[in-house]
Coordinates of C-alpha atoms in Angstrom, one line a residue:
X1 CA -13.8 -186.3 110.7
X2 CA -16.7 -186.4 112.4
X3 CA -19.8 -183.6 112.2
X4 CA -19.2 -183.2 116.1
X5 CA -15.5 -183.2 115.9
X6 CA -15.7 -181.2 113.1
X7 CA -18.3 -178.6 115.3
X8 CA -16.0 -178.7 118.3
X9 CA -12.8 -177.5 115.8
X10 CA -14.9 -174.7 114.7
X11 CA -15.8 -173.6 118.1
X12 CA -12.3 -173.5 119.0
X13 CA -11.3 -171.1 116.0
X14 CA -14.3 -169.0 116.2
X15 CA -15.1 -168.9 119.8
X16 CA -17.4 -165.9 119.6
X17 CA -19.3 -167.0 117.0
X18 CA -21.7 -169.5 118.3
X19 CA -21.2 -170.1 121.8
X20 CA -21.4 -166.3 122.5
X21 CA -24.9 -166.0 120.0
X22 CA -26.2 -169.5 122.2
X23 CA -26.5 -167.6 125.2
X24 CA -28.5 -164.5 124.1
X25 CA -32.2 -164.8 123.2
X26 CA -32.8 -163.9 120.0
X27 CA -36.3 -163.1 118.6
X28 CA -34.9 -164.7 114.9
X29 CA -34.3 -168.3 115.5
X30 CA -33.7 -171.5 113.1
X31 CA -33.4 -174.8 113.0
X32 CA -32.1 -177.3 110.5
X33 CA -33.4 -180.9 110.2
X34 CA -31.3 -183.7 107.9
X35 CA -34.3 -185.6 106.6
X36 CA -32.3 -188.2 105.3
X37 CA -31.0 -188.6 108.6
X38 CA -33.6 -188.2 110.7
X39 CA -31.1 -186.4 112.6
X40 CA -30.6 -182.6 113.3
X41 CA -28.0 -180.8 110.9
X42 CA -25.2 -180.8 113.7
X43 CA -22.0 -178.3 112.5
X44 CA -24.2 -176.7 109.1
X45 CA -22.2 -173.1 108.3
X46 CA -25.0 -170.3 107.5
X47 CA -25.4 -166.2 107.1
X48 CA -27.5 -163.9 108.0
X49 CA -27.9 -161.0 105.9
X50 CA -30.2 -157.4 105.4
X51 CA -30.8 -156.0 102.2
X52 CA -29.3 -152.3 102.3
X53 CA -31.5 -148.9 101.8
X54 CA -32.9 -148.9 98.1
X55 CA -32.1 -153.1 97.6
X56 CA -28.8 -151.9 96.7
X57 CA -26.6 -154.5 98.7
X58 CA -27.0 -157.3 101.4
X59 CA -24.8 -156.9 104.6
X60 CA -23.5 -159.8 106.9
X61 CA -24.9 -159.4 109.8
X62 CA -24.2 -162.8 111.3
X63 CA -22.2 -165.9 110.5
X64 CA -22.7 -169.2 112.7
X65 CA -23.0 -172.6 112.6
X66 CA -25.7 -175.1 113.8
X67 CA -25.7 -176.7 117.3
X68 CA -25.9 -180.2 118.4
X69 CA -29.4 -180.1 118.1
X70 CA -29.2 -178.3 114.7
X71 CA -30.3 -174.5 116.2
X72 CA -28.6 -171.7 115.8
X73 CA -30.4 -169.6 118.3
X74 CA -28.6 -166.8 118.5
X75 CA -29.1 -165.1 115.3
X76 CA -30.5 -161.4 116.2
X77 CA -30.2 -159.6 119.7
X78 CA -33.9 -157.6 119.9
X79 CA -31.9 -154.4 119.2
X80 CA -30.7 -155.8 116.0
X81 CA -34.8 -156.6 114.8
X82 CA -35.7 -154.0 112.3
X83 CA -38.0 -153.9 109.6
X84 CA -36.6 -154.7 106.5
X85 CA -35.7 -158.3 104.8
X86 CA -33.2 -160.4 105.7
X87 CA -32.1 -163.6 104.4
X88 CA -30.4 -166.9 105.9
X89 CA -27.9 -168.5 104.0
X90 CA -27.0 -172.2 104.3
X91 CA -23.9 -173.8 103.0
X92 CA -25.7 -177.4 102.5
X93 CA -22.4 -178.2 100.4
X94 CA -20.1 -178.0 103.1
X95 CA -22.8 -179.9 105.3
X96 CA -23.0 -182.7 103.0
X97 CA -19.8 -182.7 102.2
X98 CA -18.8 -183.2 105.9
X99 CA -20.8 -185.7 106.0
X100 CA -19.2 -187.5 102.8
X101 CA -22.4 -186.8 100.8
X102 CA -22.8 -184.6 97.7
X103 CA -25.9 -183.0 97.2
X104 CA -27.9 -181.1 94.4
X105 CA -28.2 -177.8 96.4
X106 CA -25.0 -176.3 96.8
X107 CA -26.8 -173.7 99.3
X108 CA -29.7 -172.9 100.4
X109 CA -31.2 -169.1 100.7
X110 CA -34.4 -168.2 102.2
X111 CA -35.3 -164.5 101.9
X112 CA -38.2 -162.9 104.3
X113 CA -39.0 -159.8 105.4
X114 CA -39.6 -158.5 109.2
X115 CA -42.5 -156.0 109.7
X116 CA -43.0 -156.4 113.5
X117 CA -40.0 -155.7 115.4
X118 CA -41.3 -157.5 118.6
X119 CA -42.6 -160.5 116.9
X120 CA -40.6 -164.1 117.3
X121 CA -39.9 -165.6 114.0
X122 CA -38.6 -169.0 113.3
X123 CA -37.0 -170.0 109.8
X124 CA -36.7 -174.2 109.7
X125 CA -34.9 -175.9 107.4
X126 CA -35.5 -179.4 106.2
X127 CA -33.0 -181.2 104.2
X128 CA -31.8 -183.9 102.4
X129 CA -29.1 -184.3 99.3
X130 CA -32.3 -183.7 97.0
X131 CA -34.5 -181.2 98.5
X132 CA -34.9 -178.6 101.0
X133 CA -38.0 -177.6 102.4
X134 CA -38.8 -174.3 104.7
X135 CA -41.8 -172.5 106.8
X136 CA -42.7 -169.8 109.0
X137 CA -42.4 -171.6 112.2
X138 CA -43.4 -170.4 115.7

């Protein structure tokens, strides 16, 4: 099955989940590049999470999967930006898998912490079956 048909099958069984997060602007954005490819990561599954009062426990705030262009938009509404750390989770297994690949990294976490509610951040992901690379984008 294709990423695409695999994307539109998902949309269908979780219609909230990424169309609905599309259409809001969110200042927490991310975007996911196959470097292999040279194509965006179409149909990649990730989290978002914040770590709990006293690092105790991480919460899901978010699940989602990439769009045809490989953003997930969506990820916070402004309300939802606190200070506090967060951290995006990407199933790069079930990616490559999808796309009849296997790959070192069976996911891929980035932790970061927010200290300016009203900034814009942007968490990219570069990837291939071998590596992974991320930033503080803009």
């Amino acid at each position: 099955m294709s990423a695409q048909r695999l994307l539109l099958v998902q949309q269908h069984l979780h219609p909230g989940e990424s169309r609905a997060m599309e259409v809001k602007s969110s200042p927490l954005t991310t975007h996911v590049l196959d470097t292999a490819s040279g194509l965006p990561a179409q149909g990649l599954c990730l989290r978002l999470f914040r770590l709990g009062e006293g690092n105790q426990h991480w919460t899901e705030l978010r699940k989602s999967y990439t769009n045809a262009d490989g953003r997930c938009p969506g990820l916070l509404t402004p309300e939802q930006m606190t200070a506090g750390t967060y951290k995006l989770f990407f199933d790069t297994e079930g990616y490559w898998k999808k796309m009849g690949q296997t790959s070192f990294y069976p996911y891929v976490e980035v932790v970061f912490t927010i200290t300016n509610e009203a900034q814009k951040l942007h968490v990219p992901l570069l990837l291939s079956p071998f590596s992974y690379t991320t930033y503080r984008g803009s």
